GROMACS .gro file of C-alpha atoms in nm:
model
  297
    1UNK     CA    1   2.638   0.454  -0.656
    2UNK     CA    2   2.718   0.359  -1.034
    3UNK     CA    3   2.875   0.658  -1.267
    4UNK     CA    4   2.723   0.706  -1.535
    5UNK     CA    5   2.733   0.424  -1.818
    6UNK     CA    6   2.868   0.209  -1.547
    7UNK     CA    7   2.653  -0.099  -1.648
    8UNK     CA    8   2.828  -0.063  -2.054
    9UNK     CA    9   3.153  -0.155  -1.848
   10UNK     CA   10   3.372  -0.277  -1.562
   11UNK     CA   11   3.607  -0.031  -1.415
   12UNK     CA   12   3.929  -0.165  -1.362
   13UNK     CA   13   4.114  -0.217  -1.027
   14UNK     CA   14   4.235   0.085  -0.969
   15UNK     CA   15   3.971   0.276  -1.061
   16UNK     CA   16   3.769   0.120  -0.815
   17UNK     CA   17   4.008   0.119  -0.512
   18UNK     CA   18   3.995   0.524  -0.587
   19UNK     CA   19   3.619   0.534  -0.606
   20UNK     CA   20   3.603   0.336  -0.262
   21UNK     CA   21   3.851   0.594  -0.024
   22UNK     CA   22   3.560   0.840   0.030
   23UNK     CA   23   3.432   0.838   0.438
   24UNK     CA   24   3.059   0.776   0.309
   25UNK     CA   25   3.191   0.442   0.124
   26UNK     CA   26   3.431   0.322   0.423
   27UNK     CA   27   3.107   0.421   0.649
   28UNK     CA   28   2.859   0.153   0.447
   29UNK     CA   29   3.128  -0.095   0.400
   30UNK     CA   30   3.001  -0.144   0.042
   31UNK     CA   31   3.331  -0.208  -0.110
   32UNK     CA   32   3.377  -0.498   0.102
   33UNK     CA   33   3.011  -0.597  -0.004
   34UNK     CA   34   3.099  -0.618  -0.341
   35UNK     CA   35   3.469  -0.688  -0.290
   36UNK     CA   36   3.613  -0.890  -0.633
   37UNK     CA   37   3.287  -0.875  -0.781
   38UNK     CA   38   3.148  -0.811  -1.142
   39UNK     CA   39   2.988  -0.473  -1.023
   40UNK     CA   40   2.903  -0.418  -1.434
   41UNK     CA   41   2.658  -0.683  -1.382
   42UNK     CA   42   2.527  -0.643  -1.041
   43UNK     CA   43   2.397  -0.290  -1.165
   44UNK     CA   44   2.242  -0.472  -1.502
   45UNK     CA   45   2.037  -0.697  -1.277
   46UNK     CA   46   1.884  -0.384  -1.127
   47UNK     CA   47   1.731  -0.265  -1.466
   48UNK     CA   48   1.395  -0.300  -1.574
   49UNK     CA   49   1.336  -0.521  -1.883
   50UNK     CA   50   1.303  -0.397  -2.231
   51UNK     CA   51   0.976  -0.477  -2.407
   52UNK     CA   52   1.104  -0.670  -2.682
   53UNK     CA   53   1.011  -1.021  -2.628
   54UNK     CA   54   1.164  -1.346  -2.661
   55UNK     CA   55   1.536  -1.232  -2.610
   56UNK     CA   56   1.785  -1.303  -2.320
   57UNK     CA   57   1.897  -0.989  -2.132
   58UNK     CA   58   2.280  -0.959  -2.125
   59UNK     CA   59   2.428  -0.893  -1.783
   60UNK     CA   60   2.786  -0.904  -1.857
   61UNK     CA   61   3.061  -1.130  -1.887
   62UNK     CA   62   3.171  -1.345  -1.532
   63UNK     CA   63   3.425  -1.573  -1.580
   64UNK     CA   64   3.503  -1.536  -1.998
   65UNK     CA   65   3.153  -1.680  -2.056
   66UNK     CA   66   2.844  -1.450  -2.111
   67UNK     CA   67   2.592  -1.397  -1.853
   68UNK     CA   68   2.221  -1.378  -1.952
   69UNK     CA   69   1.883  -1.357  -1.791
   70UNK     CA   70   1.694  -1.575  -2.016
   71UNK     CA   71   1.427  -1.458  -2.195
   72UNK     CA   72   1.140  -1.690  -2.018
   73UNK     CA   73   1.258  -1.456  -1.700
   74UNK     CA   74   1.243  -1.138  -1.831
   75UNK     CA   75   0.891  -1.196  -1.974
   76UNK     CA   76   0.809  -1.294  -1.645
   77UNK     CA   77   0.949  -0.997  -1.473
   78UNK     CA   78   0.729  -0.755  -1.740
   79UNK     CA   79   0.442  -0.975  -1.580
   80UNK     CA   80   0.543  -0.917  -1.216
   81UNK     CA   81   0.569  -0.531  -1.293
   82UNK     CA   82   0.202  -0.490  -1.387
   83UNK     CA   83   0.156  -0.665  -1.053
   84UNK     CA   84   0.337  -0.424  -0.877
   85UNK     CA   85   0.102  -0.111  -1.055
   86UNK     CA   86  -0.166  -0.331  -0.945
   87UNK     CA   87  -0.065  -0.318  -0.582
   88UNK     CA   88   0.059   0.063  -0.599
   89UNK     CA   89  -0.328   0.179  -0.760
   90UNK     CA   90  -0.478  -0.049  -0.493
   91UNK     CA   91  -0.251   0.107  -0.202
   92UNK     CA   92  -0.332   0.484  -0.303
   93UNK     CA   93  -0.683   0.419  -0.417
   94UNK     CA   94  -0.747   0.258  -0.055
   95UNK     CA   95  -0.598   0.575   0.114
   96UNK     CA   96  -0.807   0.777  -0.091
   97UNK     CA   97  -1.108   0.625   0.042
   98UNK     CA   98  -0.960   0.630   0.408
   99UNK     CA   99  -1.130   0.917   0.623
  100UNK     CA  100  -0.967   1.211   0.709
  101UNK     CA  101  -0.939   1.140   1.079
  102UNK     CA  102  -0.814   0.763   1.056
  103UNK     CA  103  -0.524   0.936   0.816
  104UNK     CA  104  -0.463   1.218   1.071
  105UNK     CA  105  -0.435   0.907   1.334
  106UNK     CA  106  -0.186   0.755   1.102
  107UNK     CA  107   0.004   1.022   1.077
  108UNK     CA  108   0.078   1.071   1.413
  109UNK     CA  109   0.325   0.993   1.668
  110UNK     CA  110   0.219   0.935   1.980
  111UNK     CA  111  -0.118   0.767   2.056
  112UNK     CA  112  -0.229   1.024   2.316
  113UNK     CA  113  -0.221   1.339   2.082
  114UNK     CA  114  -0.373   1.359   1.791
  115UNK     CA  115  -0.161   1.543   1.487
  116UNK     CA  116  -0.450   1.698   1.301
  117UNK     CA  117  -0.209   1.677   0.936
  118UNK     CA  118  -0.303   1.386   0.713
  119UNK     CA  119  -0.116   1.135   0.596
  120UNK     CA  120  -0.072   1.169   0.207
  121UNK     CA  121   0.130   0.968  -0.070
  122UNK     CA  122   0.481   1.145  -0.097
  123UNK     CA  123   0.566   1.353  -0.379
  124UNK     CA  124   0.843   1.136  -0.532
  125UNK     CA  125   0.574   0.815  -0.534
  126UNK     CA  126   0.631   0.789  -0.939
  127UNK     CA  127   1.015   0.753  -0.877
  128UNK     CA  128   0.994   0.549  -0.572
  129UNK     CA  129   0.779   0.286  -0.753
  130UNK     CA  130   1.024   0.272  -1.020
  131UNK     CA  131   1.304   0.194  -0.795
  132UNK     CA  132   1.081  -0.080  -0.638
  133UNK     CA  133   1.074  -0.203  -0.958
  134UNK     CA  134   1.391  -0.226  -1.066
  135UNK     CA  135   1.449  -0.360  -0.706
  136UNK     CA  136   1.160  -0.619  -0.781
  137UNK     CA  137   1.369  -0.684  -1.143
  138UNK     CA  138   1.687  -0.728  -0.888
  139UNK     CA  139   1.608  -0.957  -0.664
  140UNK     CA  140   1.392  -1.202  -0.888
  141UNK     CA  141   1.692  -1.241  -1.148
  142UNK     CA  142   1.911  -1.304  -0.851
  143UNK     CA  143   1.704  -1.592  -0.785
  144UNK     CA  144   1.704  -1.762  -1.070
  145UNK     CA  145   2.088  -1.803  -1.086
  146UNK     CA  146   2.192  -2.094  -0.835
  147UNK     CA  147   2.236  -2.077  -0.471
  148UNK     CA  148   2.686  -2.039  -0.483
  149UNK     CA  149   2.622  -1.778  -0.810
  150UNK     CA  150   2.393  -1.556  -0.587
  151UNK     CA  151   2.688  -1.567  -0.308
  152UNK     CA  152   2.994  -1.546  -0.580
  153UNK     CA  153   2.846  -1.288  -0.820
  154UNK     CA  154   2.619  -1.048  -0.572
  155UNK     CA  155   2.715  -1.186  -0.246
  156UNK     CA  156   2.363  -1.161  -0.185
  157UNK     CA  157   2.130  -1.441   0.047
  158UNK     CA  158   1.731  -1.458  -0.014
  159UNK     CA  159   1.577  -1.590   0.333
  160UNK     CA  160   1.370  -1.922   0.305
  161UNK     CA  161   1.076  -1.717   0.302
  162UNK     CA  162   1.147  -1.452   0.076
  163UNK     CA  163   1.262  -1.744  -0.156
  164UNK     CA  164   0.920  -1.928  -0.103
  165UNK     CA  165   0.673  -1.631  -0.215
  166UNK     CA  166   0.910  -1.546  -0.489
  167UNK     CA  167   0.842  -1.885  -0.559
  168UNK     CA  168   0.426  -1.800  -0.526
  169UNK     CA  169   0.456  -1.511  -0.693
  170UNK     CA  170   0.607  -1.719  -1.016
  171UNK     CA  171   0.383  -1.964  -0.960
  172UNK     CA  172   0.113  -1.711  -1.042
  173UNK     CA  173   0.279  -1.543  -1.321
  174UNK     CA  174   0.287  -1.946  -1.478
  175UNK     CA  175  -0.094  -1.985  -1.431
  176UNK     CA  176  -0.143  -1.549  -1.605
  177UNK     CA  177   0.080  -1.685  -1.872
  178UNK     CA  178  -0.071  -2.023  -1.940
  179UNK     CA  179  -0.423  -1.890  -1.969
  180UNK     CA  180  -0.303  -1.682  -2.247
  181UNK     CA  181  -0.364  -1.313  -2.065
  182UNK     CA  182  -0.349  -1.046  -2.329
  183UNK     CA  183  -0.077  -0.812  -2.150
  184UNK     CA  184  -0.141  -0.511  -2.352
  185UNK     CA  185  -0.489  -0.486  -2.209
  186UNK     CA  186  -0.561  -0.318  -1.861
  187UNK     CA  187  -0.586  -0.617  -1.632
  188UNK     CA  188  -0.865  -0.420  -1.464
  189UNK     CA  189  -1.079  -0.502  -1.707
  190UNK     CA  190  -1.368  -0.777  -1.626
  191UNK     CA  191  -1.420  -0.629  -1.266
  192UNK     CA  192  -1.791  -0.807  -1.284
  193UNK     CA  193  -1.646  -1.136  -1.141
  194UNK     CA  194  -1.614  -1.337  -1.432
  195UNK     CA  195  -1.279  -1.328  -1.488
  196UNK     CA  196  -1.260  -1.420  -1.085
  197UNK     CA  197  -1.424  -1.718  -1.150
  198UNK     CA  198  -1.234  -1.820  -1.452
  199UNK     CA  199  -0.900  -1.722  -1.256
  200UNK     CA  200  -0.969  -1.960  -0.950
  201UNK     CA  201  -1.054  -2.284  -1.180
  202UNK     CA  202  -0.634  -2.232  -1.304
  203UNK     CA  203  -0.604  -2.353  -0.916
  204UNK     CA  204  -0.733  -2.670  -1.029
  205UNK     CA  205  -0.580  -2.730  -1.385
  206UNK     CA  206  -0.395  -3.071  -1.224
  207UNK     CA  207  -0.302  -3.216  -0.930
  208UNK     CA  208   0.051  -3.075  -0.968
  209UNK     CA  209  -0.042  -2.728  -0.975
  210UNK     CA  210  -0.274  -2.779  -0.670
  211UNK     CA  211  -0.025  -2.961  -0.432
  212UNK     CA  212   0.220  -2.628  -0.580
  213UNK     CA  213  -0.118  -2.417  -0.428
  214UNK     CA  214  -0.190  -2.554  -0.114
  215UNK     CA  215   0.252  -2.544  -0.030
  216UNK     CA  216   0.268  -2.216  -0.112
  217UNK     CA  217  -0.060  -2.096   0.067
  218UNK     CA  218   0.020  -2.336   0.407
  219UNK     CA  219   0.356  -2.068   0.414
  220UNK     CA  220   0.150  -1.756   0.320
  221UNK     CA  221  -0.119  -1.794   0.576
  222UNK     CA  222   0.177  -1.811   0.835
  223UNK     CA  223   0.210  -1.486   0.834
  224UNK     CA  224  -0.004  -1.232   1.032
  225UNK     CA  225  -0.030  -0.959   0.735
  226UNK     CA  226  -0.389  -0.829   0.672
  227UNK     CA  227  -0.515  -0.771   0.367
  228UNK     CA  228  -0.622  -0.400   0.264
  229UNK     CA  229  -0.998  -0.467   0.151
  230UNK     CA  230  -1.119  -0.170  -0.141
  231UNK     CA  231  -1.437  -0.044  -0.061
  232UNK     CA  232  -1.726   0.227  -0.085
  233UNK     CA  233  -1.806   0.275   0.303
  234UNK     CA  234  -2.040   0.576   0.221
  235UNK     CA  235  -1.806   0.842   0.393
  236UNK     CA  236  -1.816   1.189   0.287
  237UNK     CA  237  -1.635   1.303   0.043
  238UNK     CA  238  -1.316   1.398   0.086
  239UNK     CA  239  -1.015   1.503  -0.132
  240UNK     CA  240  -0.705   1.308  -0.237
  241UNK     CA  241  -0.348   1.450  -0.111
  242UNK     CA  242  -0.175   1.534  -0.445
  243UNK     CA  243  -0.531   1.646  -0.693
  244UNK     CA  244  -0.785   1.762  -0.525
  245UNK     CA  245  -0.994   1.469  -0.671
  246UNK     CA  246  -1.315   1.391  -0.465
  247UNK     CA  247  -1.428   0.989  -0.383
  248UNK     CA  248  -1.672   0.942  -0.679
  249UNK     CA  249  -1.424   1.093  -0.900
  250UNK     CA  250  -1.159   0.809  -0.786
  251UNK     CA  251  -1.453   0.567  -0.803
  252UNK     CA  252  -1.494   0.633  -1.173
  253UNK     CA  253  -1.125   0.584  -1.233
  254UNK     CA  254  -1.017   0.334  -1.034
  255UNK     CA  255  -1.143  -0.087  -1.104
  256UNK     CA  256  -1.008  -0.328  -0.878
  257UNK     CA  257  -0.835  -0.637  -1.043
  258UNK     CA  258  -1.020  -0.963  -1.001
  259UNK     CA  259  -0.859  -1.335  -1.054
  260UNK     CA  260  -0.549  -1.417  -1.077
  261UNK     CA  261  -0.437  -1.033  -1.129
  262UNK     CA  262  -0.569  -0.957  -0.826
  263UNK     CA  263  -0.390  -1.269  -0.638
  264UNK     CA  264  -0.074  -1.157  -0.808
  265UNK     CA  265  -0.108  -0.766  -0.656
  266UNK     CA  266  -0.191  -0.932  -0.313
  267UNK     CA  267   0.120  -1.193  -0.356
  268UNK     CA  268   0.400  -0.879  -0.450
  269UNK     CA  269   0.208  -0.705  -0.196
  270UNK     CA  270   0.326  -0.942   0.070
  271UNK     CA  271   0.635  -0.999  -0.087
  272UNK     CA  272   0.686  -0.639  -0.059
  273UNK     CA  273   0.606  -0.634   0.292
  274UNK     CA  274   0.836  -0.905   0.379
  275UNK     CA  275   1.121  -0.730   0.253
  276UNK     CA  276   1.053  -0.388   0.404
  277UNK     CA  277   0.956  -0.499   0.772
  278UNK     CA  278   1.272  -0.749   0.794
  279UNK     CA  279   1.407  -0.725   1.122
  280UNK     CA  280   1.740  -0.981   1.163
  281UNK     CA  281   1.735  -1.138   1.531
  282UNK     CA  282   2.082  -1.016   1.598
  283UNK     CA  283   2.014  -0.647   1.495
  284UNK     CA  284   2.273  -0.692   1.221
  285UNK     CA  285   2.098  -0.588   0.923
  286UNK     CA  286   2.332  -0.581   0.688
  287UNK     CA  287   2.172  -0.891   0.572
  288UNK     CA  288   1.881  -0.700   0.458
  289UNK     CA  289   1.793  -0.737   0.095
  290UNK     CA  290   1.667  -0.401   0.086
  291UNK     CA  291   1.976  -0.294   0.219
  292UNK     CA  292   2.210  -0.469   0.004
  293UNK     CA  293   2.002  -0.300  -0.274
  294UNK     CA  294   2.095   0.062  -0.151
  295UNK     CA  295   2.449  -0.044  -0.247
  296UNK     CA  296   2.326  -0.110  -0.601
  297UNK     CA  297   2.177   0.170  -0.614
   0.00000   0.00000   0.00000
């Protein structure tokens, strides 16, 4: 939606009242969306964040005063991101090892006749994971500002349970950080179990953290979402959609995560879900986050 450089600037008034008279605009009723809002800033919240460390990200200026994502936040969001490759690998590697058949079944329409074409990761998967990201990077700086800054600047709402495994997900960036993870290293490394064991002891650092554990996994187990399990069920080989690569190939490329990497993927993997399958009671879904985030885009 932005022109190019948008995010270096603010157009002015009338520049936006020209940009919002096409029919596509008036259909999506994005100008009233962001309607007297910093829209410079709203598309800097939706960038992914740089690698130097220790420095607050700039969004803009709101108000004459400067507008920053701290630095604490954007460290956590580089955190979050290697999550989110986590949960990609794990989603592709699991399809991978997914028969033939069962993908043909997924593929198809109707559950009487079977659609003998496969169902394969799309084409574009590198550039839709990186606007997950930077739709990740979105929505977890939005929540760090206060409840009337989210409204006044994005005119955006997190739901109560959205908030809450945002709040899980941080919650396991904290422990990641506090044992001291190397995050230049592949976080696949240690798949023997020892890091597992090491990973589920940060549960029990203090009582504060575990009361923090057992809130946060009371919510999580509310919800009916079944964990994709990675394993070797001695199939035949077959090939993977995009490479022609066989099973033991993948096998010998592919480590699953253990510890608290691994209950990070799972946590953005649910948080993920959450956001795609939102369905609002009164079938207006213009309060979908994923929505809202087209209009960034």
């Amino acid at each position: 939606m932005w022109p190019p450089g948008f995010s270096e600037h603010q157009l002015d008034d009338h520049d936006v009242e020209q940009n919002e008279t096409t029919p596509w605009l008036q259909h999506t009723g994005w100008p009233r969306l962001f309607h007297n809002r910093p829209l410079g800033i709203i598309a800097a919240t939706a960038k992914k964040p740089k690698s130097a460390w220790n420095e607050d990200y700039l969004l803009g200026q709101w108000h004459d005063m400067a507008l920053r994502s701290p630095a604490p936040v954007e460290a956590q969001l580089r955190v979050i991101l290697r999550g989110v490759d986590l949960m990609i690998d794990r989603a592709t590697f699991t399809l991978a090892k997914t028969s033939y058949r069962s993908r043909c079944w997924l593929n198809t329409y109707w559950k009487d006749n079977f659609w003998p074409h496969e169902f394969k990761v799309v084409k574009c998967l590198e550039r839709y994971v990186d606007v997950w990201k930077r739709f990740i990077c979105y929505v977890f700086r939005v929540h760090h500002f206060q409840t009337h800054q989210q409204q006044d600047i994005y005119n955006l709402r997190l739901g109560s349970d959205q908030t809450i495994m945002m709040r899980h997900v941080l919650y396991l960036v904290t422990l990641l950080q506090r044992e001291g993870t190397n995050y230049d290293r592949n976080p696949d490394e240690g798949c023997d179990g020892d890091d597992d064991e090491r990973g589920d002891s940060d549960y029990e650092d203090d009582d504060d953290d575990e009361d923090d554990r057992r809130t946060d996994e009371k919510h999580i187990n509310e919800y009916d979402l079944v964990e994709t399990e990675v394993h070797s069920n001695g199939n035949d080989a077959h090939y993977d959609m995009n490479d022609g690569r066989n099973e033991s190939s993948i096998n010998s490329t592919f480590c699953l995560s253990s510890g608290l990497w691994l209950h990070l993927s799972e946590a953005i993997f649910q948080l993920s879900m959450m956001f795609w399958t939102y369905q609002e009671p009164t079938g207006d879904m213009s309060a979908s986050t994923i929505i809202h985030f087209t209009a960034v885009l």
